[in-house]
Amino acid sequence: MADLAINGDSAIALAWKQIDPDVCAAYPITPQTIIVERFSDYVADGEVNTNFVCVESEHSALTLCTASSSAGARTFTATASQGLAYMWEMLPITSAMRTPVVMAVANRALSGPININNDHSDAMAARDCGWVMIFAENVQEAYDNAVMAPRIAEHHDVQLPIMTNIDGFILTHAVERMTPLDSKDVKSFVGDFKPLYPLLDWKNPVTHGVMDGPEYYYKHKYQMVEAMENAIKVTEKVFKDFKKISGREYRLVEEYMCDDAEFVAVVLGSSYGTMKAVVDELRAEGKKVGAIMPRLYRPWPDKHMTAALKGKKAVAVLDKHAPIGAYGALYADVCTSLIDMKDAPAAYNYIYGLGGKDATAKDFRTIFEDMLAGKAAKYTFMGVDE
Amino acid sequence: MSTRSIKDLTKLEPKMTSGHRLCAGCAEGIIARQVLMATDKPVVVANATGCFEVSTSIYPYTSWKVPWIHTAFGNGAATGAGVEAAYQSLKKQGKIKDDMRFVSFAGDGATYDIGLQALSGAMERGHQMMHVCFNNEAYMNTGIQRSSATQFGASTTTSPAGTAIPWKAEYSKDMTMIMIAHDIPYAAQASPHNWRDLIGKAEKGFECGGPAFLNVISTCPRGWRTPNDSAITMAQLAVQTCVWPLYEYENGKISLTADSERIATGKQEKKPLMDWFSAQGRYKHLTKDKYIPLVQTLQERLDAKWEKLLKLSKL
């Protein structure tokens, strides 16, 4: 297919059209709305087989998705911010029922105060619910992640739901150049959904969503931990296969100019692009700096992050959510990957970009300047006038 | 009314087995079995969190011989709708050939209160499923707390008969009428004491081609403070006193059925409300002499509701 000028939401809707899921149940919320609107166009024009259910809330959206997936249908949804928060009760149930639901999350600040702009407070509040989580730097990756997501979630060694995260407005609404795949390539790459123990196989009746006492609850949770661990290898394999059809190469932990870097910054989502531009700028000035993004955020790619940070002098970890009463979630994760390292780099936490506050190359440059000057603090809440 | 005979029904393979962990005297298992007898087609059961759910699915055991799913409390109807949505998609794509039926079971908490939004949404969207409410008039699974189905005057653990506040002081919500206001193809009230009426209504609900709602009075000996062998007689008394009229809404018309139709046409006695109160420990305070005027007022209110239903049934 020819290159398109397209925004991130429409790119995801295009990927979904090419995948043609059996069921999609969703409730509109800014800045995800374009996904369900574009997809509704495909449904209305008969371009997909999908049964698109316009539910009355996000709680019901994720409930329908979980039940539909349990029934044996490939099922997608999309949400953001308050919608994800409203789904929260269902998030760990969807994963515990081992239903590989695919959900696009247009990352937006959580209320309150109410704010429609981008940060990662929605995703971070949902990070330990048993969902695989991947992030995108740009519209191309938003599309690519949407194509790869069902392969990761539905793999029988994983069987867990997946969140494909994109930064609200920055990626959902911004138009970028994007190279789509041919629909037949997408179809054959994703393949058929092969559910285990579907409810609709009524000749082999199964009981889904049982009650556990302590002994079985404990074991069932451990099975989820193992399945999540398996997602590391499965995701790597899916990235490898994806390169064959797209020519685009992805890694669990992306590194930019890191080989000889002494000072690195770890960041998630679209900010990675800004950070790479800052790295270019500083490299031109002879500074040994680099940028890192964990494309796969859950499961945490611990070994990969440790390898990426080995031998560095210092690492700045940028969190785009408000950890009220603790350090940033990404910072805490990065620190776990440093804990066994001999001569580990110093690690600094920067909070930035909350509620859509601009995060410019100039801002990011100060982070490297802090580290280079030995002036970085363990915790910095950026851009607040004292 | 079902045309199936008791003899036919005894030959049916149970879809939910005995050995479940419902309390002695609970009506929910009886109602569920009657409902599931009403279809010969493959059926998938969705269940909201509640007594019935926890009593039939304690891992590694299950009471279910048919596909069954539970996800959470406030979304029993949405869970059923999700299975039905998958079915409609796969059927349209030719991936499923069989004609299947879908039912969601939920208590009054998961129907009248926390589950109302999800139920309203599922009914409005037209999923081909029947939602069955086991109405035992309080949150029994968590220990007999009041719900919006709890009737005026009942003592529950969150509306106890105290010295300052004597009982639950609010009237119950008319959930069946709320469902009728959705203008779904079929809605009804039923009672397990009249199995032929209940099964007949469930048959209609399964076959109505769209969303259906069945509200069933369900005796709870723990919560109602009634003997364990009273599940059927107590439900029957609810109908005989017109506390729980049997009626259905079909093709836009409300009709009284069975015992209630007989009461309406003078073929059966209408018992006084005091019979209902005096049979149950949860109302025992109301039987004191000083409350005779109040009970009289409640009787008048109930009579007015009954008259209104009679008028609706004549429209």
XYZ file of C-alpha atoms in Angstrom:
701
model
C 0.000 0.000 0.000
C 1.077 3.576 -0.653
C 2.202 5.801 2.199
C -0.544 7.689 3.984
C -0.768 10.980 5.813
C -2.754 9.805 8.815
C -3.241 10.401 12.530
C -2.524 7.748 15.161
C -6.141 6.908 15.969
C -7.035 6.430 12.294
C -3.896 4.327 11.810
C -5.055 2.003 14.604
C -8.560 1.842 13.105
C -6.959 0.934 9.768
C -4.978 -1.889 11.402
C -8.177 -3.159 13.021
C -9.997 -3.070 9.700
C -7.223 -5.174 8.164
C -7.330 -7.630 11.092
C -11.170 -7.689 11.058
C -11.860 -8.790 14.666
C -15.062 -10.714 15.436
C -16.285 -8.312 18.107
C -15.474 -4.772 19.135
C -17.210 -3.227 22.163
C -16.272 0.324 23.057
C -17.402 3.584 24.583
C -16.145 6.880 23.169
C -13.710 9.036 25.130
C -11.314 11.761 24.040
C -8.681 11.314 22.651
C -9.517 7.747 21.636
C -12.778 8.697 19.915
C -11.413 8.779 16.380
C -10.574 5.062 16.617
C -14.179 4.028 17.257
C -15.529 6.606 14.796
C -13.292 5.455 11.924
C -13.954 1.843 12.801
C -17.715 2.536 12.835
C -17.321 3.792 9.250
C -15.774 0.458 8.258
C -18.620 -1.385 10.003
C -21.297 0.823 8.442
C -19.820 0.331 4.968
C -19.599 -3.438 5.379
C -15.807 -3.502 5.111
C -15.449 -5.718 8.192
C -17.315 -8.682 9.680
C -16.996 -7.240 13.164
C -20.002 -7.120 15.470
C -19.476 -3.593 16.815
C -21.314 -3.122 20.111
C -21.850 0.468 21.263
C -22.044 -0.147 24.981
C -23.321 2.219 27.661
C -20.049 2.478 29.637
C -16.409 1.417 29.691
C -17.167 -1.051 32.474
C -19.561 -2.822 30.152
C -17.134 -2.394 27.233
C -14.455 -4.431 28.949
C -17.034 -6.845 30.357
C -18.411 -7.543 26.885
C -14.873 -7.944 25.550
C -13.905 -10.380 28.307
C -17.059 -12.457 27.870
C -16.838 -12.317 24.074
C -13.220 -13.474 24.147
C -14.158 -16.260 26.599
C -16.896 -17.234 24.160
C -14.301 -17.674 21.408
C -14.285 -14.403 19.475
C -11.282 -12.188 18.673
C -12.241 -9.015 20.512
C -10.876 -5.451 20.526
C -11.629 -2.246 22.420
C -10.182 1.212 22.950
C -10.239 3.745 25.761
C -8.371 6.495 27.608
C -8.024 8.113 31.006
C -11.339 8.008 32.930
C -12.533 5.240 30.646
C -9.585 3.083 31.657
C -10.204 4.044 35.285
C -13.865 3.073 34.946
C -12.748 -0.280 33.537
C -10.385 -0.839 36.414
C -12.501 -3.449 38.208
C -12.469 -5.546 35.057
C -8.756 -5.142 34.181
C -7.415 -7.888 36.495
C -10.466 -10.061 35.755
C -9.833 -9.927 32.000
C -6.266 -11.075 32.557
C -7.162 -13.680 35.195
C -9.706 -15.177 32.790
C -6.818 -15.399 30.321
C -8.753 -13.632 27.592
C -6.431 -12.097 24.969
C -8.418 -8.899 24.482
C -6.635 -6.162 22.514
C -7.118 -2.617 23.841
C -5.784 0.614 22.389
C -5.214 3.215 25.095
C -4.887 6.850 24.046
C -2.900 7.943 27.073
C -4.500 10.911 28.813
C -4.207 12.461 32.257
C -6.477 11.117 34.972
C -8.901 13.478 36.689
C -8.799 15.478 38.881
C -8.648 18.133 37.988
C -10.206 16.978 34.767
C -7.743 17.353 31.908
C -7.994 15.927 28.412
C -4.316 16.134 27.482
C -1.580 13.573 27.407
C 0.354 12.006 30.208
C 0.801 8.420 31.363
C -1.213 8.485 34.591
C -3.931 6.238 33.119
C -1.572 3.504 31.925
C 0.626 3.664 35.020
C -2.382 3.206 37.317
C -3.206 0.040 35.354
C 0.317 -1.311 35.034
C 0.126 -4.284 37.383
C -3.220 -5.735 36.309
C -1.814 -8.602 34.254
C -1.956 -6.892 30.877
C 0.900 -6.883 28.400
C 1.704 -3.218 27.682
C 3.492 -1.767 24.675
C 4.188 1.867 23.824
C 4.665 3.713 20.539
C 6.937 6.584 19.609
C 5.064 7.710 16.486
C 2.077 6.987 14.252
C 3.938 4.264 12.349
C 4.544 2.416 15.593
C 0.942 2.959 16.703
C -0.100 1.097 13.564
C 2.617 -1.543 13.805
C 1.869 -2.262 17.479
C -1.836 -2.647 16.634
C -0.956 -5.254 13.998
C 1.391 -7.150 16.306
C -0.775 -7.006 19.446
C -3.105 -9.982 18.806
C -0.149 -12.218 17.931
C 1.413 -11.513 21.335
C -1.793 -11.695 23.398
C -3.275 -14.764 21.716
C -0.115 -16.889 21.801
C -1.016 -19.929 23.871
C 2.075 -19.466 26.050
C 0.759 -15.995 26.951
C -3.084 -15.857 26.763
C -3.207 -12.436 28.388
C -4.821 -9.178 27.283
C -2.676 -6.442 25.762
C -2.726 -2.634 25.877
C -1.250 -0.744 22.935
C -0.498 2.720 24.303
C -0.232 5.906 22.269
C 0.171 9.442 23.545
C -3.103 11.342 23.452
C -3.253 14.136 20.852
C 0.533 13.992 20.264
C -0.013 10.735 18.356
C -3.783 10.222 18.310
C -4.544 13.457 16.473
C -1.268 14.480 14.841
C -0.998 13.573 11.160
C 2.234 11.834 10.189
C 3.524 9.907 7.214
C 2.881 6.197 7.665
C 3.570 3.123 5.564
C 0.737 0.605 5.943
C 1.010 -3.070 5.117
C -1.045 -4.874 2.513
C -4.250 -6.206 4.061
C -3.483 -9.765 2.982
C -0.080 -9.563 4.686
C -1.725 -8.343 7.875
C -4.322 -11.131 7.687
C -1.769 -13.880 7.224
C 0.598 -12.358 9.817
C -2.122 -12.210 12.473
C -3.706 -15.553 11.496
C -6.885 -17.108 12.872
C -7.910 -16.791 16.502
C -7.514 -20.172 18.165
C -9.253 -19.829 21.531
C -8.732 -22.388 24.272
C -11.933 -23.743 25.867
C -14.422 -21.345 24.215
C -17.821 -21.084 25.893
C -19.648 -21.438 22.592
C -18.249 -24.967 22.200
C -21.332 -26.104 24.106
C -20.667 -29.798 23.510
C -17.618 -29.420 25.745
C -19.036 -27.219 28.508
C -16.601 -25.226 30.617
C -17.006 -23.060 33.714
C -15.299 -19.653 33.330
C -14.670 -17.202 36.160
C -14.715 -19.534 39.164
C -14.304 -18.772 42.830
C -10.953 -19.740 44.383
C -9.948 -20.388 47.953
C -6.450 -19.250 49.028
C -4.678 -22.363 47.743
C -5.964 -22.171 44.147
C -5.964 -18.358 43.997
C -2.266 -18.446 44.773
C -1.600 -21.019 42.055
C -3.707 -19.228 39.478
C -1.803 -16.002 40.137
C 1.492 -17.847 39.682
C 0.274 -19.172 36.328
C -0.333 -15.574 35.277
C 3.161 -14.594 36.389
C 4.591 -17.400 34.265
C 2.438 -16.468 31.282
C 3.566 -12.856 31.551
C 7.185 -13.985 31.700
C 6.565 -15.955 28.495
C 5.444 -12.748 26.812
C 9.099 -11.616 26.702
C 10.132 -14.402 24.305
C 6.861 -14.313 22.400
C 7.103 -10.560 21.813
C 10.680 -10.896 20.575
C 9.551 -13.589 18.133
C 6.615 -11.459 16.951
C 8.969 -8.479 16.401
C 11.250 -10.763 14.374
C 8.393 -12.064 12.229
C 7.070 -8.547 11.772
C 10.397 -7.415 10.330
C 9.962 -10.012 7.590
C 6.726 -8.482 6.343
C 7.471 -4.825 7.063
C 11.234 -4.364 7.013
C 10.842 -2.516 10.286
C 12.880 -3.737 13.226
C 11.735 -3.386 16.800
C 13.362 -4.324 20.086
C 11.923 -4.795 23.568
C 14.233 -2.067 24.808
C 15.092 0.469 22.125
C 18.497 2.118 22.359
C 19.720 5.221 20.542
C 23.429 6.081 20.446
C 23.959 4.032 23.552
C 26.997 1.907 22.627
C 29.569 4.342 23.936
C 27.212 6.583 25.877
C 28.078 7.556 29.444
C 24.836 9.390 30.227
C 21.473 8.058 29.091
C 17.826 9.008 29.484
C 15.003 6.441 29.680
C 11.640 7.624 28.430
C 8.319 6.174 27.187
C 6.205 7.009 24.147
C 6.446 10.012 21.855
C 8.992 11.733 24.116
C 11.536 9.207 22.851
C 11.580 11.078 19.539
C 12.255 14.383 21.286
C 14.946 12.751 23.383
C 16.679 11.342 20.276
C 16.799 14.842 18.776
C 18.421 16.131 21.977
C 20.930 13.274 21.858
C 21.829 14.278 18.265
C 22.317 17.867 19.385
C 24.578 16.945 22.285
C 26.494 14.351 20.254
C 27.299 17.142 17.774
C 28.834 18.935 20.744
C 30.894 15.858 21.571
C 28.876 14.686 24.586
C 28.586 10.923 25.085
C 24.845 10.651 25.598
C 22.115 8.225 24.532
C 18.372 7.535 24.791
C 16.456 4.398 25.758
C 12.791 3.420 25.483
C 11.289 0.189 26.842
C 8.870 -0.500 23.962
C 7.544 -3.420 26.017
C 6.654 -2.066 29.447
C 4.804 -5.085 30.887
C 6.235 -7.614 31.306
C 9.161 -5.475 32.426
C 12.107 -6.416 30.174
C 14.454 -6.608 33.125
C 17.469 -8.323 31.547
C 17.269 -6.187 28.430
C 17.210 -3.008 30.497
C 20.118 -4.197 32.621
C 22.121 -4.875 29.451
C 21.244 -1.461 28.024
C 22.388 0.346 31.181
C 25.561 -1.632 31.873
C 28.675 0.524 32.001
C 26.822 3.844 31.980
C 27.814 6.584 34.424
C 24.305 7.850 35.041
C 20.733 7.354 33.903
C 17.845 9.822 34.038
C 14.415 8.204 34.097
C 11.528 10.368 32.946
C 8.056 9.665 34.311
C 5.003 11.277 32.695
C 2.693 10.636 35.617
C 2.362 12.047 39.108
C 3.672 9.616 41.696
C 2.096 11.259 44.710
C 3.999 9.916 47.657
C 6.556 7.811 45.794
C 9.025 7.866 42.911
C 7.861 7.452 39.330
C 6.798 3.973 38.265
C 9.268 3.809 35.369
C 12.053 4.987 37.677
C 11.247 2.264 40.192
C 11.248 -0.328 37.400
C 14.597 0.878 36.034
C 16.071 0.761 39.541
C 15.090 -2.915 39.862
C 17.170 -3.569 36.736
C 20.178 -1.859 38.316
C 20.048 -3.496 41.694
C 22.387 -6.435 41.013
C 24.743 -4.478 38.770
C 28.328 -3.944 39.868
C 29.264 -0.251 39.550
C 25.692 0.555 38.569
C 25.011 4.002 37.121
C 23.531 6.683 39.344
C 19.786 6.919 38.696
C 17.752 10.123 38.722
C 13.985 10.559 38.458
C 12.427 13.408 36.474
C 8.676 14.029 36.527
C 7.535 15.880 33.400
C 4.685 16.675 31.012
C 1.742 16.125 33.359
C -1.674 16.995 31.967
C -0.212 17.857 28.587
C 2.426 20.317 29.827
C 4.867 20.908 26.992
C 8.031 18.839 27.152
C 10.468 20.440 24.736
C 13.931 19.514 23.515
C 15.192 22.436 25.572
C 13.686 20.906 28.722
C 15.215 17.517 27.983
C 18.600 19.113 27.289
C 18.688 20.412 30.873
C 18.395 16.823 32.124
C 21.620 15.822 30.351
C 23.248 19.079 31.457
C 22.347 18.264 35.071
C 23.935 14.836 34.766
C 27.011 16.072 32.896
C 27.573 18.712 35.566
C 27.037 16.211 38.398
C 24.100 18.302 39.594
C 21.213 15.892 38.997
C 18.998 15.156 41.995
C 17.399 11.849 42.885
C 13.974 13.407 42.272
C 13.091 16.452 40.175
C 9.567 17.672 39.496
C 10.365 19.571 36.318
C 9.079 22.979 35.384
C 7.619 24.118 38.681
C 8.485 27.627 39.778
C 9.614 27.445 43.388
C -48.115 -21.553 30.687
C -45.742 -24.371 29.798
C -47.203 -27.344 27.978
C -44.509 -29.604 29.396
C -45.665 -32.175 31.912
C -43.899 -33.059 35.156
C -43.226 -36.453 33.605
C -41.453 -34.841 30.635
C -39.484 -32.541 32.892
C -38.161 -35.362 35.061
C -36.623 -36.910 31.958
C -34.529 -33.830 31.203
C -30.786 -33.986 31.875
C -30.121 -31.405 34.634
C -28.040 -28.462 33.388
C -27.158 -27.517 36.945
C -26.447 -30.420 39.271
C -27.260 -31.034 42.895
C -24.375 -30.797 45.337
C -24.165 -27.021 45.016
C -23.580 -25.002 48.164
C -26.729 -22.902 48.361
C -28.255 -22.736 51.874
C -30.925 -25.216 52.850
C -34.271 -23.825 51.764
C -32.904 -21.367 49.212
C -35.169 -20.976 46.193
C -32.468 -19.919 43.730
C -31.446 -23.437 42.680
C -35.102 -24.371 42.130
C -35.713 -21.281 40.003
C -32.553 -21.781 37.946
C -33.473 -25.373 37.179
C -37.001 -24.379 36.176
C -35.662 -21.642 33.883
C -33.141 -23.963 32.251
C -35.818 -26.612 31.689
C -37.547 -24.111 29.410
C -35.225 -24.562 26.456
C -34.032 -27.605 24.548
C -31.467 -25.530 22.654
C -27.822 -25.251 23.723
C -27.674 -22.543 26.384
C -24.861 -20.471 27.870
C -25.322 -19.104 31.385
C -23.808 -15.827 32.581
C -23.891 -15.087 36.285
C -23.350 -11.923 38.280
C -21.436 -12.180 41.534
C -23.741 -13.245 44.334
C -25.012 -16.227 46.317
C -25.816 -18.256 43.251
C -22.451 -17.624 41.630
C -20.307 -18.460 44.666
C -22.414 -21.505 45.488
C -22.065 -23.181 42.105
C -18.483 -22.494 40.997
C -16.066 -23.134 43.847
C -12.894 -24.332 42.127
C -12.025 -27.130 41.430
C -15.707 -28.064 41.444
C -18.565 -26.832 39.312
C -22.305 -27.413 39.353
C -22.553 -26.604 35.661
C -23.173 -29.085 32.880
C -23.646 -26.216 30.423
C -21.155 -23.440 29.522
C -21.129 -20.895 32.352
C -19.358 -17.599 32.903
C -18.964 -15.127 35.737
C -16.881 -11.953 35.611
C -18.013 -9.453 38.291
C -20.959 -8.091 40.289
C -22.402 -5.113 38.464
C -22.203 -6.593 35.005
C -24.164 -9.855 34.834
C -26.206 -8.668 31.863
C -23.116 -7.224 30.136
C -21.378 -10.581 30.584
C -24.283 -12.377 28.939
C -24.350 -9.723 26.234
C -20.649 -10.290 25.518
C -21.192 -14.001 24.938
C -24.215 -13.250 22.762
C -22.235 -10.633 20.776
C -19.554 -13.243 20.070
C -22.228 -15.739 19.038
C -23.914 -13.293 16.640
C -20.592 -12.504 14.976
C -19.444 -16.110 14.623
C -22.897 -17.245 13.480
C -23.003 -14.550 10.787
C -19.548 -15.591 9.622
C -20.666 -19.212 9.440
C -18.216 -20.299 12.140
C -21.094 -21.511 14.355
C -24.074 -23.408 12.994
C -26.177 -24.145 16.079
C -29.109 -22.099 17.254
C -28.160 -21.123 20.807
C -29.775 -19.365 23.770
C -28.308 -17.036 26.407
C -29.365 -16.286 29.955
C -27.915 -14.125 32.713
C -28.705 -14.868 36.346
C -28.365 -12.168 38.988
C -29.713 -11.325 42.402
C -31.677 -8.177 43.168
C -28.465 -6.315 44.059
C -26.978 -7.143 40.658
C -30.268 -6.280 38.925
C -31.950 -3.404 40.795
C -28.840 -1.632 42.075
C -25.196 -2.099 41.031
C -26.152 -3.940 37.845
C -28.956 -1.646 36.667
C -26.895 0.359 34.172
C -25.380 -2.709 32.511
C -28.798 -4.377 32.393
C -30.493 -1.310 30.925
C -27.751 -1.080 28.280
C -28.024 -4.750 27.344
C -31.816 -4.559 27.045
C -31.700 -1.343 24.980
C -29.146 -2.811 22.561
C -31.399 -5.738 21.819
C -29.153 -8.667 22.667
C -30.990 -11.973 22.284
C -30.707 -12.954 25.911
C -32.889 -13.309 28.977
C -31.948 -11.700 32.265
C -33.348 -13.549 35.264
C -33.434 -11.829 38.647
C -33.500 -14.001 41.750
C -35.265 -11.417 43.870
C -34.740 -12.267 47.522
C -35.207 -8.630 48.404
C -31.809 -7.872 49.978
C -28.041 -8.393 49.564
C -28.045 -11.882 51.015
C -24.567 -12.958 49.906
C -22.905 -10.255 51.997
C -25.179 -10.869 54.960
C -28.718 -9.509 54.490
C -28.171 -5.806 53.778
C -31.005 -3.704 52.361
C -31.309 -3.247 48.600
C -33.701 -1.148 46.535
C -35.781 -4.339 46.223
C -36.204 -4.539 50.002
C -39.778 -3.701 50.927
C -40.843 -1.021 53.386
C -40.752 -2.214 56.962
C -38.225 -5.037 56.588
C -35.409 -5.358 59.062
C -32.040 -6.002 57.426
C -28.486 -5.691 58.741
C -28.184 -2.169 57.269
C -31.775 -1.205 58.046
C -32.159 -2.945 61.393
C -35.239 -2.590 63.538
C -33.742 -0.067 65.946
C -35.172 2.108 68.687
C -34.715 5.365 66.738
C -35.237 4.015 63.211
C -37.655 1.076 63.303
C -37.033 -0.566 59.867
C -36.306 0.074 56.198
C -38.311 3.245 55.667
C -38.298 3.351 51.857
C -40.525 1.539 49.384
C -38.965 -0.860 46.893
C -38.325 0.063 43.275
C -40.580 -1.505 40.632
C -37.881 -3.109 38.525
C -40.232 -5.084 36.279
C -41.982 -1.880 35.213
C -38.585 -0.258 34.585
C -37.760 -3.138 32.240
C -41.179 -2.876 30.573
C -40.424 0.812 29.989
C -37.485 -0.391 27.842
C -40.167 -1.828 25.536
C -38.382 -5.150 25.211
C -40.225 -8.048 23.527
C -40.883 -9.936 26.766
C -40.864 -9.236 30.512
C -42.550 -11.070 33.368
C -42.796 -11.664 37.087
C -42.851 -15.259 38.273
C -42.669 -17.420 41.354
C -41.138 -20.904 41.748
C -44.268 -22.261 43.488
C -46.039 -22.167 40.117
C -43.495 -24.047 38.043
C -45.788 -24.339 35.045
C -46.262 -20.562 34.908
C -42.538 -19.884 35.502
C -41.311 -22.377 32.894
C -43.891 -21.083 30.404
C -42.590 -17.544 30.895
C -38.997 -18.668 30.539
C -39.950 -20.462 27.293
C -41.405 -17.216 25.968
C -38.356 -15.274 27.116
C -35.962 -17.661 25.377
C -37.959 -17.590 22.145
C -38.950 -13.912 21.939
C -36.150 -13.130 19.504
C -34.710 -10.282 21.549
C -33.979 -9.239 25.094
C -36.213 -10.632 27.832
C -36.487 -10.013 31.556
C -37.788 -12.404 34.180
C -38.145 -11.195 37.769
C -38.626 -14.117 40.149
C -39.428 -13.917 43.850
C -36.838 -16.051 45.635
C -37.290 -17.072 49.239
C -34.220 -16.638 51.451
C -34.751 -18.416 54.788
C -31.675 -16.697 56.318
C -32.707 -13.202 55.306
C -36.444 -13.548 55.629
C -36.152 -15.395 58.925
C -38.363 -18.211 57.705
C -38.141 -22.012 58.136
C -35.906 -23.966 55.759
C -38.865 -25.859 54.327
C -40.742 -22.682 53.369
C -39.134 -21.798 50.008
C -42.191 -22.714 47.998
C -44.949 -21.781 50.450
C -43.402 -18.375 51.154
C -43.102 -17.545 47.439
C -46.690 -18.682 47.032
C -47.775 -16.416 49.897
C -46.091 -13.437 48.158
C -48.366 -14.097 45.186
C -51.495 -14.807 47.279
C -51.135 -11.484 49.121
C -50.463 -9.630 45.835
C -47.069 -8.540 47.213
C -45.656 -10.290 44.121
C -48.247 -10.385 41.331
C -47.679 -12.806 38.468
C -47.921 -11.032 35.137
C -46.219 -10.703 31.797
C -45.575 -8.049 29.182
C -45.757 -9.355 25.642
C -46.325 -7.576 22.337
C -46.814 -4.335 24.230
C -49.543 -5.746 26.476
C -49.563 -6.497 30.206
C -51.511 -9.626 31.270
C -51.988 -11.154 34.681
C -51.235 -14.865 34.790
C -51.953 -17.957 36.881
C -52.767 -17.298 40.587
C -52.866 -13.527 40.063
C -55.293 -13.840 37.181
C -57.505 -16.014 39.399
C -57.367 -13.430 42.202
C -58.268 -10.703 39.705
C -61.279 -12.655 38.468
C -62.453 -13.595 41.961
C -61.652 -17.294 41.534
C -59.039 -17.212 44.284
C -58.904 -15.488 47.658
C -56.651 -12.450 48.061
C -54.892 -12.901 51.395
C -54.228 -9.940 53.740
C -50.774 -8.351 53.864
C -50.549 -9.209 57.552
C -50.314 -12.893 56.577
C -47.110 -12.015 54.677
C -45.676 -9.988 57.564
C -46.534 -12.462 60.309
C -44.958 -15.386 58.445
C -41.492 -13.810 58.415
C -39.050 -12.826 61.144
C -37.820 -9.826 59.170
C -41.251 -8.200 59.658
C -41.999 -9.461 63.180
C -41.880 -5.926 64.682
C -44.781 -4.954 62.387
C -47.075 -7.467 64.060
C -47.113 -5.451 67.300
C -50.481 -3.910 68.136
C -49.172 -0.359 67.929
C -48.428 -0.848 64.239
C -51.930 -1.980 63.258
C -52.719 1.459 61.724
C -49.437 1.432 59.813
C -50.075 -2.059 58.441
C -53.503 -0.820 57.398
C -51.844 2.043 55.494
C -49.430 -0.374 53.855
C -52.355 -2.607 52.895
C -54.089 0.360 51.251
C -50.939 1.243 49.360
C -50.564 -2.352 48.168
C -54.232 -2.456 47.137
C -53.762 0.724 45.100
C -50.752 -0.814 43.333
C -52.743 -3.949 42.616
C -55.660 -1.903 41.230
C -53.253 0.006 39.010
C -51.888 -3.284 37.665
C -55.426 -4.500 36.997
C -56.099 -1.327 35.005
C -52.875 -1.754 33.036
C -53.831 -5.340 32.235
C -57.122 -4.105 30.756
C -55.481 -1.605 28.388
